[in-house]
Amino acid sequence: MISEDQLRRVAAWSRELTPAEIEVARAGITERSYGTGETVFMRGDKFDYWAGMVSGLARMGGVSRDGKETSLAGLTAGAWFGEGSVLKNELRRYDVVALRDSRVALMERPAFMWLFENSVGFNRFLVRQLNERLGQFIGMLEVNRTLDATARLARSIASLFNPILYPESTAHLEITQEEIGALSGMSRQNANRALNRLEKEGLLRLEYGGVTILNVERLRGYGD
């Protein structure tokens, strides 16, 4: 169980709950730490939790039969994920791996399902969350098929500024160029070239240990 104050810090959706619903939510949540490179869950796992990033950074993706890695989404603090698998009570369809030391909040499936069946506020959040995630994946499919490496990286960074999926985002991302490459599905060298190009065009500023975004709207439409 976590405290009510901690629940409100790590879960923006909790602000839509009634006091009774908050008690159910916090009673069903624990936190767990994962080291760099550690797997939160793998494709095919029976993982009976809805998960949210408390701190750190993780990558949602998978590995094809020929060993090629595919990145589906980055997961920063405030992002919650895996609701589809919990709702359908199915095995996980992708991997989630910590790219740096991370702390993850885990809500047990019974608490999640109680909120789903009883909370209007929680259901409003889920509809928005699922709609935004669907749009994110459709956009990613288009990007990967039609755009070059710089545009893919620009769109990948911009995706971290969706206010529904990443409610705690700020203009400055504490993220390394290597981590950006991992989230974009490209090597560090290719990511560096793309980032330098975006910096020259005035869309972002590279800094020690992070990146400051100067024009997120241009990043979202980069390559059009």
PDB file of C-alpha atoms in Angstrom:
ATOM      1  CA  MET A   1       0.000   0.000   0.000  1.00  0.00           C
ATOM      2  CA  ILE A   2       1.191   3.526  -0.750  1.00  0.00           C
ATOM      3  CA  SER A   3       0.147   6.768   0.909  1.00  0.00           C
ATOM      4  CA  GLU A   4      -2.522   9.034  -0.557  1.00  0.00           C
ATOM      5  CA  ASP A   5       0.048  11.790  -1.099  1.00  0.00           C
ATOM      6  CA  GLN A   6       2.323   9.405  -2.984  1.00  0.00           C
ATOM      7  CA  LEU A   7      -0.600   8.161  -5.083  1.00  0.00           C
ATOM      8  CA  ARG A   8      -1.408  11.710  -6.157  1.00  0.00           C
ATOM      9  CA  ARG A   9       2.243  12.338  -7.027  1.00  0.00           C
ATOM     10  CA  VAL A  10       2.704   9.258  -9.212  1.00  0.00           C
ATOM     11  CA  ALA A  11      -0.787   8.922 -10.736  1.00  0.00           C
ATOM     12  CA  ALA A  12      -2.447  11.952 -12.331  1.00  0.00           C
ATOM     13  CA  TRP A  13      -5.574   9.824 -12.909  1.00  0.00           C
ATOM     14  CA  SER A  14      -6.111   9.536  -9.127  1.00  0.00           C
ATOM     15  CA  ARG A  15      -7.204  13.185  -9.046  1.00  0.00           C
ATOM     16  CA  GLU A  16     -10.473  12.104 -10.708  1.00  0.00           C
ATOM     17  CA  LEU A  17     -11.308   9.548  -7.999  1.00  0.00           C
ATOM     18  CA  THR A  18     -13.616   9.848  -5.008  1.00  0.00           C
ATOM     19  CA  PRO A  19     -12.155   9.363  -1.489  1.00  0.00           C
ATOM     20  CA  ALA A  20     -13.478   5.774  -1.363  1.00  0.00           C
ATOM     21  CA  GLU A  21     -11.975   4.999  -4.771  1.00  0.00           C
ATOM     22  CA  ILE A  22      -8.635   6.451  -3.700  1.00  0.00           C
ATOM     23  CA  GLU A  23      -8.547   4.024  -0.781  1.00  0.00           C
ATOM     24  CA  VAL A  24      -9.090   1.073  -3.125  1.00  0.00           C
ATOM     25  CA  ALA A  25      -6.384   2.342  -5.471  1.00  0.00           C
ATOM     26  CA  ARG A  26      -3.722   2.949  -2.843  1.00  0.00           C
ATOM     27  CA  ALA A  27      -4.456  -0.379  -1.110  1.00  0.00           C
ATOM     28  CA  GLY A  28      -3.801  -2.182  -4.367  1.00  0.00           C
ATOM     29  CA  ILE A  29      -0.491  -0.486  -5.266  1.00  0.00           C
ATOM     30  CA  THR A  30       3.062  -1.342  -4.311  1.00  0.00           C
ATOM     31  CA  GLU A  31       6.335  -0.003  -5.712  1.00  0.00           C
ATOM     32  CA  ARG A  32       9.304  -1.937  -7.053  1.00  0.00           C
ATOM     33  CA  SER A  33      12.769  -0.929  -8.230  1.00  0.00           C
ATOM     34  CA  TYR A  34      14.407  -2.123 -11.469  1.00  0.00           C
ATOM     35  CA  GLY A  35      18.057  -1.703 -12.415  1.00  0.00           C
ATOM     36  CA  THR A  36      19.378  -0.555 -15.778  1.00  0.00           C
ATOM     37  CA  GLY A  37      18.673  -3.243 -18.372  1.00  0.00           C
ATOM     38  CA  GLU A  38      16.336  -5.174 -16.087  1.00  0.00           C
ATOM     39  CA  THR A  39      13.073  -6.445 -17.540  1.00  0.00           C
ATOM     40  CA  VAL A  40       9.820  -5.256 -15.968  1.00  0.00           C
ATOM     41  CA  PHE A  41       7.973  -7.898 -17.965  1.00  0.00           C
ATOM     42  CA  MET A  42       8.467  -9.814 -21.202  1.00  0.00           C
ATOM     43  CA  ARG A  43       6.215 -10.726 -24.074  1.00  0.00           C
ATOM     44  CA  GLY A  44       4.292 -13.850 -23.081  1.00  0.00           C
ATOM     45  CA  ASP A  45       4.470 -13.154 -19.335  1.00  0.00           C
ATOM     46  CA  LYS A  46       1.441 -13.513 -17.097  1.00  0.00           C
ATOM     47  CA  PHE A  47       1.899 -10.187 -15.331  1.00  0.00           C
ATOM     48  CA  ASP A  48      -1.165  -9.360 -13.235  1.00  0.00           C
ATOM     49  CA  TYR A  49      -0.439  -5.680 -12.662  1.00  0.00           C
ATOM     50  CA  TRP A  50      -1.171  -2.326 -14.202  1.00  0.00           C
ATOM     51  CA  ALA A  51       2.088  -0.396 -14.080  1.00  0.00           C
ATOM     52  CA  GLY A  52       3.155   3.231 -13.795  1.00  0.00           C
ATOM     53  CA  MET A  53       6.575   4.865 -13.929  1.00  0.00           C
ATOM     54  CA  VAL A  54       7.430   6.583 -10.645  1.00  0.00           C
ATOM     55  CA  SER A  55      10.930   7.550 -11.769  1.00  0.00           C
ATOM     56  CA  GLY A  56      13.470   6.583 -14.386  1.00  0.00           C
ATOM     57  CA  LEU A  57      12.992   5.578 -18.009  1.00  0.00           C
ATOM     58  CA  ALA A  58      11.850   2.396 -19.744  1.00  0.00           C
ATOM     59  CA  ARG A  59      11.308   1.196 -23.294  1.00  0.00           C
ATOM     60  CA  MET A  60       8.243  -0.647 -24.519  1.00  0.00           C
ATOM     61  CA  GLY A  61       9.039  -2.860 -27.489  1.00  0.00           C
ATOM     62  CA  GLY A  62       9.889  -6.322 -28.685  1.00  0.00           C
ATOM     63  CA  VAL A  63      12.282  -8.524 -30.591  1.00  0.00           C
ATOM     64  CA  SER A  64      11.375 -10.146 -33.909  1.00  0.00           C
ATOM     65  CA  ARG A  65      12.189 -13.745 -34.795  1.00  0.00           C
ATOM     66  CA  ASP A  66      15.307 -12.601 -36.653  1.00  0.00           C
ATOM     67  CA  GLY A  67      16.536 -10.728 -33.559  1.00  0.00           C
ATOM     68  CA  LYS A  68      15.654  -7.199 -34.635  1.00  0.00           C
ATOM     69  CA  GLU A  69      14.517  -4.912 -31.814  1.00  0.00           C
ATOM     70  CA  THR A  70      11.435  -2.757 -32.287  1.00  0.00           C
ATOM     71  CA  SER A  71      10.640   0.233 -30.059  1.00  0.00           C
ATOM     72  CA  LEU A  72       6.963   0.974 -29.508  1.00  0.00           C
ATOM     73  CA  ALA A  73       7.116   3.744 -26.914  1.00  0.00           C
ATOM     74  CA  GLY A  74       9.241   5.392 -24.278  1.00  0.00           C
ATOM     75  CA  LEU A  75       7.964   5.414 -20.703  1.00  0.00           C
ATOM     76  CA  THR A  76       8.891   8.347 -18.477  1.00  0.00           C
ATOM     77  CA  ALA A  77       7.775   9.299 -14.972  1.00  0.00           C
ATOM     78  CA  GLY A  78       3.989   9.618 -14.778  1.00  0.00           C
ATOM     79  CA  ALA A  79       3.288   7.188 -17.637  1.00  0.00           C
ATOM     80  CA  TRP A  80       0.965   4.236 -16.936  1.00  0.00           C
ATOM     81  CA  PHE A  81       0.888   1.236 -19.242  1.00  0.00           C
ATOM     82  CA  GLY A  82      -0.459  -2.279 -19.747  1.00  0.00           C
ATOM     83  CA  GLU A  83      -4.152  -1.570 -19.158  1.00  0.00           C
ATOM     84  CA  GLY A  84      -5.167  -3.492 -22.285  1.00  0.00           C
ATOM     85  CA  SER A  85      -3.598  -6.730 -21.077  1.00  0.00           C
ATOM     86  CA  VAL A  86      -5.113  -6.294 -17.616  1.00  0.00           C
ATOM     87  CA  LEU A  87      -8.591  -5.662 -19.027  1.00  0.00           C
ATOM     88  CA  LYS A  88      -8.394  -8.708 -21.304  1.00  0.00           C
ATOM     89  CA  ASN A  89      -6.584 -10.838 -18.694  1.00  0.00           C
ATOM     90  CA  GLU A  90      -4.123 -11.953 -21.352  1.00  0.00           C
ATOM     91  CA  LEU A  91      -0.409 -12.597 -21.656  1.00  0.00           C
ATOM     92  CA  ARG A  92       1.736  -9.542 -22.353  1.00  0.00           C
ATOM     93  CA  ARG A  93       2.271  -8.752 -26.037  1.00  0.00           C
ATOM     94  CA  TYR A  94       5.499  -6.745 -25.689  1.00  0.00           C
ATOM     95  CA  ASP A  95       8.561  -6.269 -23.479  1.00  0.00           C
ATOM     96  CA  VAL A  96       9.207  -3.419 -21.072  1.00  0.00           C
ATOM     97  CA  VAL A  97      12.869  -2.913 -20.122  1.00  0.00           C
ATOM     98  CA  ALA A  98      14.377  -0.279 -17.820  1.00  0.00           C
ATOM     99  CA  LEU A  99      16.880   1.915 -19.693  1.00  0.00           C
ATOM    100  CA  ARG A 100      18.160   3.303 -16.400  1.00  0.00           C
ATOM    101  CA  ASP A 101      17.524   2.621 -12.719  1.00  0.00           C
ATOM    102  CA  SER A 102      13.763   3.016 -12.375  1.00  0.00           C
ATOM    103  CA  ARG A 103      10.981   2.727  -9.834  1.00  0.00           C
ATOM    104  CA  VAL A 104       7.614   1.355 -10.935  1.00  0.00           C
ATOM    105  CA  ALA A 105       4.203   1.431  -9.234  1.00  0.00           C
ATOM    106  CA  LEU A 106       2.272  -1.825  -9.618  1.00  0.00           C
ATOM    107  CA  MET A 107      -1.502  -2.019  -9.164  1.00  0.00           C
ATOM    108  CA  GLU A 108      -2.930  -5.483  -8.568  1.00  0.00           C
ATOM    109  CA  ARG A 109      -5.515  -6.619 -11.115  1.00  0.00           C
ATOM    110  CA  PRO A 110      -8.381  -6.937  -8.531  1.00  0.00           C
ATOM    111  CA  ALA A 111      -7.992  -3.257  -7.572  1.00  0.00           C
ATOM    112  CA  PHE A 112      -7.805  -2.236 -11.241  1.00  0.00           C
ATOM    113  CA  MET A 113     -10.936  -4.221 -12.110  1.00  0.00           C
ATOM    114  CA  TRP A 114     -12.839  -2.822  -9.117  1.00  0.00           C
ATOM    115  CA  LEU A 115     -12.087   0.715 -10.293  1.00  0.00           C
ATOM    116  CA  PHE A 116     -13.019  -0.247 -13.855  1.00  0.00           C
ATOM    117  CA  GLU A 117     -16.374  -1.606 -12.693  1.00  0.00           C
ATOM    118  CA  ASN A 118     -17.225   1.112 -10.170  1.00  0.00           C
ATOM    119  CA  SER A 119     -15.457   4.411 -10.903  1.00  0.00           C
ATOM    120  CA  VAL A 120     -16.774   6.882 -13.486  1.00  0.00           C
ATOM    121  CA  GLY A 121     -13.629   9.018 -13.174  1.00  0.00           C
ATOM    122  CA  PHE A 122     -11.331   6.049 -13.700  1.00  0.00           C
ATOM    123  CA  ASN A 123     -13.247   4.972 -16.795  1.00  0.00           C
ATOM    124  CA  ARG A 124     -13.058   8.468 -18.273  1.00  0.00           C
ATOM    125  CA  PHE A 125      -9.305   8.294 -17.830  1.00  0.00           C
ATOM    126  CA  LEU A 126      -9.078   4.829 -19.424  1.00  0.00           C
ATOM    127  CA  VAL A 127     -11.006   5.950 -22.511  1.00  0.00           C
ATOM    128  CA  ARG A 128      -8.637   8.890 -22.983  1.00  0.00           C
ATOM    129  CA  GLN A 129      -5.586   6.717 -22.302  1.00  0.00           C
ATOM    130  CA  LEU A 130      -6.559   3.973 -24.750  1.00  0.00           C
ATOM    131  CA  ASN A 131      -7.498   6.495 -27.426  1.00  0.00           C
ATOM    132  CA  GLU A 132      -4.188   8.334 -27.113  1.00  0.00           C
ATOM    133  CA  ARG A 133      -2.171   5.099 -27.081  1.00  0.00           C
ATOM    134  CA  LEU A 134      -3.943   3.910 -30.236  1.00  0.00           C
ATOM    135  CA  GLY A 135      -3.172   7.211 -31.939  1.00  0.00           C
ATOM    136  CA  GLN A 136       0.456   6.955 -30.821  1.00  0.00           C
ATOM    137  CA  PHE A 137       0.891   3.493 -32.322  1.00  0.00           C
ATOM    138  CA  ILE A 138      -0.856   4.390 -35.586  1.00  0.00           C
ATOM    139  CA  GLY A 139       1.381   7.441 -35.903  1.00  0.00           C
ATOM    140  CA  MET A 140       4.462   5.352 -35.173  1.00  0.00           C
ATOM    141  CA  LEU A 141       3.523   2.876 -37.905  1.00  0.00           C
ATOM    142  CA  GLU A 142       3.231   5.710 -40.430  1.00  0.00           C
ATOM    143  CA  VAL A 143       6.518   7.251 -39.325  1.00  0.00           C
ATOM    144  CA  ASN A 144       8.491   4.011 -39.541  1.00  0.00           C
ATOM    145  CA  ARG A 145       7.211   3.322 -43.056  1.00  0.00           C
ATOM    146  CA  THR A 146       7.529   6.734 -44.651  1.00  0.00           C
ATOM    147  CA  LEU A 147      10.080   8.964 -42.877  1.00  0.00           C
ATOM    148  CA  ASP A 148      13.867   9.134 -42.612  1.00  0.00           C
ATOM    149  CA  ALA A 149      15.931   8.655 -39.440  1.00  0.00           C
ATOM    150  CA  THR A 150      15.883  12.315 -38.356  1.00  0.00           C
ATOM    151  CA  ALA A 151      12.115  12.522 -38.707  1.00  0.00           C
ATOM    152  CA  ARG A 152      11.643   9.255 -36.816  1.00  0.00           C
ATOM    153  CA  LEU A 153      13.765  10.537 -33.967  1.00  0.00           C
ATOM    154  CA  ALA A 154      11.972  13.912 -33.938  1.00  0.00           C
ATOM    155  CA  ARG A 155       8.574  12.216 -33.770  1.00  0.00           C
ATOM    156  CA  SER A 156       9.812   9.835 -31.075  1.00  0.00           C
ATOM    157  CA  ILE A 157      10.890  12.744 -28.874  1.00  0.00           C
ATOM    158  CA  ALA A 158       7.635  14.599 -29.533  1.00  0.00           C
ATOM    159  CA  SER A 159       5.622  11.550 -28.478  1.00  0.00           C
ATOM    160  CA  LEU A 160       6.969  11.992 -24.934  1.00  0.00           C
ATOM    161  CA  PHE A 161       5.014  15.255 -24.694  1.00  0.00           C
ATOM    162  CA  ASN A 162       1.518  13.800 -25.011  1.00  0.00           C
ATOM    163  CA  PRO A 163      -0.273  15.343 -21.985  1.00  0.00           C
ATOM    164  CA  ILE A 164      -2.492  12.281 -21.481  1.00  0.00           C
ATOM    165  CA  LEU A 165       0.173   9.584 -21.708  1.00  0.00           C
ATOM    166  CA  TYR A 166       2.954  11.640 -20.080  1.00  0.00           C
ATOM    167  CA  PRO A 167       1.278  14.158 -17.746  1.00  0.00           C
ATOM    168  CA  GLU A 168       4.504  15.067 -15.914  1.00  0.00           C
ATOM    169  CA  SER A 169       6.526  16.124 -18.980  1.00  0.00           C
ATOM    170  CA  THR A 170       8.546  19.353 -18.891  1.00  0.00           C
ATOM    171  CA  ALA A 171      10.505  21.158 -21.607  1.00  0.00           C
ATOM    172  CA  HIS A 172      13.737  19.648 -20.306  1.00  0.00           C
ATOM    173  CA  LEU A 173      14.147  15.886 -20.698  1.00  0.00           C
ATOM    174  CA  GLU A 174      16.722  14.232 -18.456  1.00  0.00           C
ATOM    175  CA  ILE A 175      17.708  11.727 -21.111  1.00  0.00           C
ATOM    176  CA  THR A 176      20.988  10.780 -22.744  1.00  0.00           C
ATOM    177  CA  GLN A 177      21.577  10.611 -26.478  1.00  0.00           C
ATOM    178  CA  GLU A 178      22.088   6.863 -26.131  1.00  0.00           C
ATOM    179  CA  GLU A 179      18.662   6.539 -24.464  1.00  0.00           C
ATOM    180  CA  ILE A 180      17.047   8.631 -27.189  1.00  0.00           C
ATOM    181  CA  GLY A 181      18.565   6.293 -29.752  1.00  0.00           C
ATOM    182  CA  ALA A 182      17.194   3.265 -27.914  1.00  0.00           C
ATOM    183  CA  LEU A 183      13.698   4.774 -27.795  1.00  0.00           C
ATOM    184  CA  SER A 184      13.896   5.632 -31.505  1.00  0.00           C
ATOM    185  CA  GLY A 185      15.207   2.249 -32.557  1.00  0.00           C
ATOM    186  CA  MET A 186      18.530   3.479 -33.918  1.00  0.00           C
ATOM    187  CA  SER A 187      22.208   3.388 -33.030  1.00  0.00           C
ATOM    188  CA  ARG A 188      23.788   6.032 -30.827  1.00  0.00           C
ATOM    189  CA  GLN A 189      25.778   7.349 -33.798  1.00  0.00           C
ATOM    190  CA  ASN A 190      22.687   7.800 -35.983  1.00  0.00           C
ATOM    191  CA  ALA A 191      20.817   9.351 -33.080  1.00  0.00           C
ATOM    192  CA  ASN A 192      23.670  11.825 -32.513  1.00  0.00           C
ATOM    193  CA  ARG A 193      23.598  12.902 -36.149  1.00  0.00           C
ATOM    194  CA  ALA A 194      19.839  13.385 -36.086  1.00  0.00           C
ATOM    195  CA  LEU A 195      19.940  15.313 -32.801  1.00  0.00           C
ATOM    196  CA  ASN A 196      22.661  17.635 -34.096  1.00  0.00           C
ATOM    197  CA  ARG A 197      20.571  18.331 -37.185  1.00  0.00           C
ATOM    198  CA  LEU A 198      17.493  19.113 -35.071  1.00  0.00           C
ATOM    199  CA  GLU A 199      19.581  21.396 -32.856  1.00  0.00           C
ATOM    200  CA  LYS A 200      20.890  23.314 -35.889  1.00  0.00           C
ATOM    201  CA  GLU A 201      17.303  23.796 -37.027  1.00  0.00           C
ATOM    202  CA  GLY A 202      16.407  25.311 -33.640  1.00  0.00           C
ATOM    203  CA  LEU A 203      13.973  22.616 -32.490  1.00  0.00           C
ATOM    204  CA  LEU A 204      15.915  21.514 -29.414  1.00  0.00           C
ATOM    205  CA  ARG A 205      19.046  22.232 -27.415  1.00  0.00           C
ATOM    206  CA  LEU A 206      21.511  19.509 -26.441  1.00  0.00           C
ATOM    207  CA  GLU A 207      22.775  19.810 -22.880  1.00  0.00           C
ATOM    208  CA  TYR A 208      24.820  17.760 -20.458  1.00  0.00           C
ATOM    209  CA  GLY A 209      22.641  14.845 -19.364  1.00  0.00           C
ATOM    210  CA  GLY A 210      19.567  15.965 -21.228  1.00  0.00           C
ATOM    211  CA  VAL A 211      17.741  17.779 -23.986  1.00  0.00           C
ATOM    212  CA  THR A 212      15.624  20.933 -23.815  1.00  0.00           C
ATOM    213  CA  ILE A 213      12.776  21.056 -26.306  1.00  0.00           C
ATOM    214  CA  LEU A 214      12.350  24.432 -28.003  1.00  0.00           C
ATOM    215  CA  ASN A 215       9.531  23.662 -30.456  1.00  0.00           C
ATOM    216  CA  VAL A 216       7.528  20.516 -29.774  1.00  0.00           C
ATOM    217  CA  GLU A 217       4.959  21.259 -32.492  1.00  0.00           C
ATOM    218  CA  ARG A 218       7.626  21.318 -35.188  1.00  0.00           C
ATOM    219  CA  LEU A 219       9.029  18.064 -33.836  1.00  0.00           C
ATOM    220  CA  ARG A 220       5.555  16.480 -34.060  1.00  0.00           C
ATOM    221  CA  GLY A 221       5.241  17.465 -37.709  1.00  0.00           C
ATOM    222  CA  TYR A 222       8.862  16.988 -38.705  1.00  0.00           C
ATOM    223  CA  GLY A 223       9.210  15.465 -42.144  1.00  0.00           C
ATOM    224  CA  ASP A 224       5.766  16.432 -43.430  1.00  0.00           C
TER     225      ASP A 224
END
